[in-house]
Backbone as ProteinMPNN parsed JSONL, in Angstrom:
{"seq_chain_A": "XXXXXXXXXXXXXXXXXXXXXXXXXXXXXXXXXXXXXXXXXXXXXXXXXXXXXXXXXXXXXXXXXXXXXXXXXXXXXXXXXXXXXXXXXXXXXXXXXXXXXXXXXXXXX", "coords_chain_A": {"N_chain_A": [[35.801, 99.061, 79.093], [38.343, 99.297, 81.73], [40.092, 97.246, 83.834], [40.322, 98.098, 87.159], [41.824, 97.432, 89.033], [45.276, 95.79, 88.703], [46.753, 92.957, 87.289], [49.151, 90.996, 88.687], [52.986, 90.641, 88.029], [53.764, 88.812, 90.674], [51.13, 87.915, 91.013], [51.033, 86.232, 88.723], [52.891, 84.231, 88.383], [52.507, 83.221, 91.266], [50.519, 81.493, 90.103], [51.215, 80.247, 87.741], [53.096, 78.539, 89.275], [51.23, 77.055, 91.174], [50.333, 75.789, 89.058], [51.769, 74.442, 87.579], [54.004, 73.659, 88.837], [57.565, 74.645, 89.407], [60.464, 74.566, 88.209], [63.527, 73.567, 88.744], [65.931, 74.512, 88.13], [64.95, 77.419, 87.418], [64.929, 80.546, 89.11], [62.234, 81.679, 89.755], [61.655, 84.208, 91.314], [63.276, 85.939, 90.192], [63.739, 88.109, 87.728], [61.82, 87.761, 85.498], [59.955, 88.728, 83.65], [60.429, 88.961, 80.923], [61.274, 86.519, 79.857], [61.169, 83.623, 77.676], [58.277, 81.345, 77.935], [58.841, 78.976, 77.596], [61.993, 78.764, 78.386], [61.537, 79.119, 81.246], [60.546, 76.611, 81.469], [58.027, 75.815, 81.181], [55.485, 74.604, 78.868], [53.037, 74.177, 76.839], [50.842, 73.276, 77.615], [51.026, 73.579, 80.352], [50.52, 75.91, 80.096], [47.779, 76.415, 79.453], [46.699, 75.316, 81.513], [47.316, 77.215, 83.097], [45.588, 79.418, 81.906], [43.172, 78.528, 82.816], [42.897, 78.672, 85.174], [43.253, 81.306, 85.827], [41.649, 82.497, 84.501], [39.092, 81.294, 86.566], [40.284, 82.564, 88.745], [40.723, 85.174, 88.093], [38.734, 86.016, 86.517], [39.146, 86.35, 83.304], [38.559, 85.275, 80.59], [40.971, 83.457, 78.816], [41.068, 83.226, 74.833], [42.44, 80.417, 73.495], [43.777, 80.579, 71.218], [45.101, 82.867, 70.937], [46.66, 82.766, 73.91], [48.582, 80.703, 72.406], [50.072, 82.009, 71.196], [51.155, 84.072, 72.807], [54.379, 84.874, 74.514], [55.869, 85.001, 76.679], [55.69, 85.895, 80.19], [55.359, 88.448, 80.338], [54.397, 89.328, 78.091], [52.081, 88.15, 78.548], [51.205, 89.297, 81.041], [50.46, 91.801, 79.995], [48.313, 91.483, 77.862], [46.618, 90.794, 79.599], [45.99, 92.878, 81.171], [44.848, 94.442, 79.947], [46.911, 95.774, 77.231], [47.933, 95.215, 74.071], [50.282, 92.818, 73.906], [53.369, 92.926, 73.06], [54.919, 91.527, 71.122], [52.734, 89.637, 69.918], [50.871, 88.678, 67.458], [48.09, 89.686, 67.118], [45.261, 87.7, 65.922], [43.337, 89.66, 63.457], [45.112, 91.977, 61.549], [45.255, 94.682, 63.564], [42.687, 94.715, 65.31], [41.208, 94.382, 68.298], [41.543, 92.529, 71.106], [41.769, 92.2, 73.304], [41.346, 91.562, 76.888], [39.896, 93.862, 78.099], [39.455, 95.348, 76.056], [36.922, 93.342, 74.86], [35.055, 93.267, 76.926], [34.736, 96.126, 76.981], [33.388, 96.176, 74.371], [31.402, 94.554, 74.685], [29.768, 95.831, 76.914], [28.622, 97.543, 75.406], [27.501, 96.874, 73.593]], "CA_chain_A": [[36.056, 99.317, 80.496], [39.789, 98.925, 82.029], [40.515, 96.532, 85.016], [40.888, 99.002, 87.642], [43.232, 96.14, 89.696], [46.04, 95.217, 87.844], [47.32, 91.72, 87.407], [51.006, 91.442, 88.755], [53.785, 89.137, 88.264], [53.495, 88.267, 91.478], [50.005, 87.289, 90.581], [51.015, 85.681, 87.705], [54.016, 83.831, 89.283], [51.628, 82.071, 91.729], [49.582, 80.963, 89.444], [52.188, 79.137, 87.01], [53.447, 77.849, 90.003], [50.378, 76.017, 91.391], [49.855, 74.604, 87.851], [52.804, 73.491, 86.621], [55.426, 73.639, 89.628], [58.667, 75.394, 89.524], [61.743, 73.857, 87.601], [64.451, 73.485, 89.991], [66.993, 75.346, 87.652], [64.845, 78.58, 87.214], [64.354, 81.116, 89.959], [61.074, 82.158, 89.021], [61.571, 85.339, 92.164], [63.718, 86.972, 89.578], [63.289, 88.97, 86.796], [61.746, 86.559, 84.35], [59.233, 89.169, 82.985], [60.363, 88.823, 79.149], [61.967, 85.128, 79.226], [60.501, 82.81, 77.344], [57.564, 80.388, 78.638], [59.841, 77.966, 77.198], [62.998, 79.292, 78.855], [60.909, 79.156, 82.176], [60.657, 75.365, 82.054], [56.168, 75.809, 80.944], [54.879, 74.365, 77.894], [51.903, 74.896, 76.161], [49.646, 72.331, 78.537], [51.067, 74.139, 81.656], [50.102, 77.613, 79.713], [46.169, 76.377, 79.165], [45.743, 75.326, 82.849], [47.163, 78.577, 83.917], [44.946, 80.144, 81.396], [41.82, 78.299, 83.204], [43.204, 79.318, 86.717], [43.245, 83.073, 85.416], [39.887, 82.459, 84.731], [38.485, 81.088, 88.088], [40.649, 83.647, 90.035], [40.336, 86.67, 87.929], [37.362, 86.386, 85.818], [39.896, 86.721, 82.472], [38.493, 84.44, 79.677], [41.795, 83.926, 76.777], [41.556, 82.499, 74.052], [43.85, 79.261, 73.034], [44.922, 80.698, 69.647], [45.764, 84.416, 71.273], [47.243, 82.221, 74.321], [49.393, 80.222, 72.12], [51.204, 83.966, 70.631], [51.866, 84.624, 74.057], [55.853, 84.049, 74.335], [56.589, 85.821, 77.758], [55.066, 86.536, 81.267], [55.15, 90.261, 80.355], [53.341, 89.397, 77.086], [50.574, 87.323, 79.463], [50.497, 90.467, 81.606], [50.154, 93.07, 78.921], [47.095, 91.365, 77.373], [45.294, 90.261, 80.702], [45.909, 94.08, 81.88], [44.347, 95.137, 78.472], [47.568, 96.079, 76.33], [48.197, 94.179, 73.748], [51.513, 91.965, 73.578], [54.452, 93.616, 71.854], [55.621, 90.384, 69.858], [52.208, 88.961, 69.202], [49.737, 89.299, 66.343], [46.435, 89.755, 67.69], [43.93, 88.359, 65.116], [43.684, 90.454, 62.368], [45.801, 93.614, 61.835], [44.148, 96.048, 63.671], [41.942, 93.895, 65.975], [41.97, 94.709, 69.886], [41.054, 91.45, 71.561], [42.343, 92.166, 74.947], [39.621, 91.287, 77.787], [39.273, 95.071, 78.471], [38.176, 95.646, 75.044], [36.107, 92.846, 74.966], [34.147, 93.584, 77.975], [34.296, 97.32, 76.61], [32.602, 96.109, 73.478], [30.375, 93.707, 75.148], [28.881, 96.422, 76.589], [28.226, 98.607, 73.9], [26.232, 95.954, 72.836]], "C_chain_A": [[37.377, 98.651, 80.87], [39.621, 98.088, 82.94], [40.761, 97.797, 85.894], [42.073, 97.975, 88.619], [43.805, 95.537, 88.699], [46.312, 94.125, 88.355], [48.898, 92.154, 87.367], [51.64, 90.49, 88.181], [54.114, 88.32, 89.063], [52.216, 86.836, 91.571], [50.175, 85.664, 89.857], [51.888, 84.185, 87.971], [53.307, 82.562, 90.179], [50.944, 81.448, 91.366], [49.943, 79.853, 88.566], [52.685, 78.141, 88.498], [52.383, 76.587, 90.889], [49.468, 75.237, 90.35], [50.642, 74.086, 87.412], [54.248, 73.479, 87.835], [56.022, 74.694, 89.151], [59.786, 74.568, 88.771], [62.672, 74.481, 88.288], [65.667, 74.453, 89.498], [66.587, 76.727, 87.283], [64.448, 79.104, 88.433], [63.118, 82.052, 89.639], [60.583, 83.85, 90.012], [62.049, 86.305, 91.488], [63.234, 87.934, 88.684], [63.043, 88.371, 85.722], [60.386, 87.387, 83.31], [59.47, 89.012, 81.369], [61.336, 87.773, 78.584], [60.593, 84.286, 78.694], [59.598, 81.754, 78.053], [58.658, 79.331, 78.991], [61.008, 77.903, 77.884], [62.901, 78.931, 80.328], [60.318, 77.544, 82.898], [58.595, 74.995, 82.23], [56.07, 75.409, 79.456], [53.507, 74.726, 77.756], [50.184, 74.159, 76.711], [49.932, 73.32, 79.747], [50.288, 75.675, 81.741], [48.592, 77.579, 80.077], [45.761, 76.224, 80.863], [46.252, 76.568, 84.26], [46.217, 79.555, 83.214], [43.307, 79.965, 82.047], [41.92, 78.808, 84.638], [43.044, 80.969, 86.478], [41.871, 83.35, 85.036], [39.213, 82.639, 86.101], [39.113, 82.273, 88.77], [40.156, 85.162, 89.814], [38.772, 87.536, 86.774], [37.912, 87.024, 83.816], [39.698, 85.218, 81.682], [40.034, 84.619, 78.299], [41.887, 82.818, 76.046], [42.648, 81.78, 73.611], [44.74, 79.788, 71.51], [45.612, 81.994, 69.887], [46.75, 83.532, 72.654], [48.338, 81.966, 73.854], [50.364, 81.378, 71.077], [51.598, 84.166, 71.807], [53.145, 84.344, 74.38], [56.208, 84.313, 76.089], [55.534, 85.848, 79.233], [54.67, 87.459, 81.144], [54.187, 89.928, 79.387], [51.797, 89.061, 77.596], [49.833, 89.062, 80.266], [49.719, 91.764, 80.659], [48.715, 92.657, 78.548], [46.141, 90.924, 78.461], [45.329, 91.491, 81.02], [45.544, 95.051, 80.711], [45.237, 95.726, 77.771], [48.127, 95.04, 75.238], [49.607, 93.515, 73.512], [52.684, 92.442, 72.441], [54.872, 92.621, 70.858], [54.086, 89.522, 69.363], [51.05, 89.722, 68.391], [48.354, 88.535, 66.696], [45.028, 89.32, 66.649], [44.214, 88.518, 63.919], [44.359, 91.764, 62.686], [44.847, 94.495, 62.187], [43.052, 95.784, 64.683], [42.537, 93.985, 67.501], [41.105, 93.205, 70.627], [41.513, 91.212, 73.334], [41.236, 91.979, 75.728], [39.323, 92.754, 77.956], [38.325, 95.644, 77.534], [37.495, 94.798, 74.769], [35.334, 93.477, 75.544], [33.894, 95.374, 77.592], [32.994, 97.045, 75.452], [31.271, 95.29, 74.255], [29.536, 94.899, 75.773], [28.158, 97.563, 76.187], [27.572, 98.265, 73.323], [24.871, 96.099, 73.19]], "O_chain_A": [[37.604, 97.531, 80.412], [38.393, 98.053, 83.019], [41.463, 98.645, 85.342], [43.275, 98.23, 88.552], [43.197, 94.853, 87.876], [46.248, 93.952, 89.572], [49.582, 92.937, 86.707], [51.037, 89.491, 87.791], [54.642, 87.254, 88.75], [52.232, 85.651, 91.903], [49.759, 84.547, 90.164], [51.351, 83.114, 87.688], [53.44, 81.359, 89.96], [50.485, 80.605, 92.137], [49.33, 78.787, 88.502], [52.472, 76.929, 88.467], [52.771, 75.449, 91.154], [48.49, 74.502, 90.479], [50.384, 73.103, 86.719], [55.397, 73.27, 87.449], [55.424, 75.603, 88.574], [59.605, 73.416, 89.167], [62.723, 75.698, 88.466], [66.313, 75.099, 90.323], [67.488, 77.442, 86.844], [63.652, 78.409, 89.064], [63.302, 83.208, 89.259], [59.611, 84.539, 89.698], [61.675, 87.453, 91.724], [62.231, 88.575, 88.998], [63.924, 88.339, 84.864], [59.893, 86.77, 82.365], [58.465, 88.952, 80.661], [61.976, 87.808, 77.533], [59.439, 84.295, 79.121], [60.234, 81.153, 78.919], [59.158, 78.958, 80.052], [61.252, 76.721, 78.127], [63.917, 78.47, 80.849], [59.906, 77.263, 84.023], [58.03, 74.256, 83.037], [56.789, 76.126, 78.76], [52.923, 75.506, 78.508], [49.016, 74.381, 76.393], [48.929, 73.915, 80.143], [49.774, 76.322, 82.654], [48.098, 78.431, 80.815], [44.821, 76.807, 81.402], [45.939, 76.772, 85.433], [45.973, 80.577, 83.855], [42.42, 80.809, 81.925], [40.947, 79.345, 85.168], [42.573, 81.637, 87.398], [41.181, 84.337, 85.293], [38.872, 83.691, 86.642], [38.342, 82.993, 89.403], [39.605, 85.983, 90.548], [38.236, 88.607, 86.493], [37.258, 87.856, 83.186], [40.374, 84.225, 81.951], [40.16, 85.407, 77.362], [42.476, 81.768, 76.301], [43.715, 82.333, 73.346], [45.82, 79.49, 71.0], [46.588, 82.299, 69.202], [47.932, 83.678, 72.343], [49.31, 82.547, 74.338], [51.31, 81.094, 70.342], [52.764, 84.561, 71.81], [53.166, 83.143, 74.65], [56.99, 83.494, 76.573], [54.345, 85.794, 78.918], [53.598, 87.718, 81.691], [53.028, 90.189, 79.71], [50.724, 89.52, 77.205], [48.761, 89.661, 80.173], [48.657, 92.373, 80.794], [47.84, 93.45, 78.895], [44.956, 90.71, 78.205], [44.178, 91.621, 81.439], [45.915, 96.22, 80.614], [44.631, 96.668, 77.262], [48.759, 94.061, 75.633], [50.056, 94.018, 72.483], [52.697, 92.256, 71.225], [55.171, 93.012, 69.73], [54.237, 88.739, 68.426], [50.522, 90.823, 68.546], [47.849, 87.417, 66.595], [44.054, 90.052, 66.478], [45.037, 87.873, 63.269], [44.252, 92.448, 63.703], [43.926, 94.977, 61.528], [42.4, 96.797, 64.938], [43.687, 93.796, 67.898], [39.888, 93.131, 70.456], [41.505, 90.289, 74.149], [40.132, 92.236, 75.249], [38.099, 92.88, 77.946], [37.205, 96.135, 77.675], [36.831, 95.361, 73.899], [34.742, 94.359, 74.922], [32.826, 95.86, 77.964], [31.878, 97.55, 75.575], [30.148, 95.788, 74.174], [28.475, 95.069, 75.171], [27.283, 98.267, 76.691], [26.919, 98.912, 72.504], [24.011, 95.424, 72.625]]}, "name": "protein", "num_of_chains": 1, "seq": "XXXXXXXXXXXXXXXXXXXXXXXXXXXXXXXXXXXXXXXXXXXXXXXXXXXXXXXXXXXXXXXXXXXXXXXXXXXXXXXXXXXXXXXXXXXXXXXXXXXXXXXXXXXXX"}
C-alpha cells in the first residue's frame, strides 16, 4: 500500500531543523534536495533523531543501517515516499525495503 500524502521537503526541512538546528552558513530554504547530509552541516546523530521524529510525526519506522546509506534529503524523501534511493544499496540486490513495501507486505501476511 502507497502513502497517499506525500512527505515534502518542506516536511522534511522542519524536521532536521527542530532536531539539529540550522548551520548559519547553509540556507536550508534553497535547493538542498541532493546535497549532502554532510554538506548540510547534519551528522549521523542529527540523522537518527530526525529518523525518530519521522516516526512520531509520520508513522515511518527506518532502519539505522538503510538510514545510514541515505546521503541526501532527496534520498530520505525517495525512500520515506516508497522509492527507493538512487545512490543507496538497499539490503540485498533486489530487496524493496521502503515503508510502502513493508506495510504492503505486512499485509499480505
Amino acid at each position: 500500500m502507497l502513502r497517499e500524502d506525500r512527505i515534502t521537503l518542506a516536511d522534511l526541512v522542519a524536521v532536521l531543523r527542530e532536531c539539529a538546528g540550522e548551520d548559519e552558513s547553509v540556507d536550508l530554504g534553497g535547493d538542498i534536495g541532493d546535497q549532502p547530509f554532510t554538506d548540510l552541516g547534519y551528522d549521523s546523530i542529527a540523522l537518527l533523531e530526525t529518523s525518530a521524529r519521522m516516526a512520531d510525526r509520520f508513522g515511518l519506522v527506518l532502519d539505522d543501517d538503510v538510514l545510514g546509506e541515505l546521503v541526501s534529503p532527496a534520498d530520505l524523501l525517495r525512500y520515506l515516499n516508497g522509492a527507493p534511493p538512487r545512490r543507496a544499496a538497499m539490503a540485498e540486490p533486489g530487496a524493496d525495503m521502503t515503508p510502502a513495501a513493508n506495510a504492503a507486505r505486512a499485509g499480505e501476511a
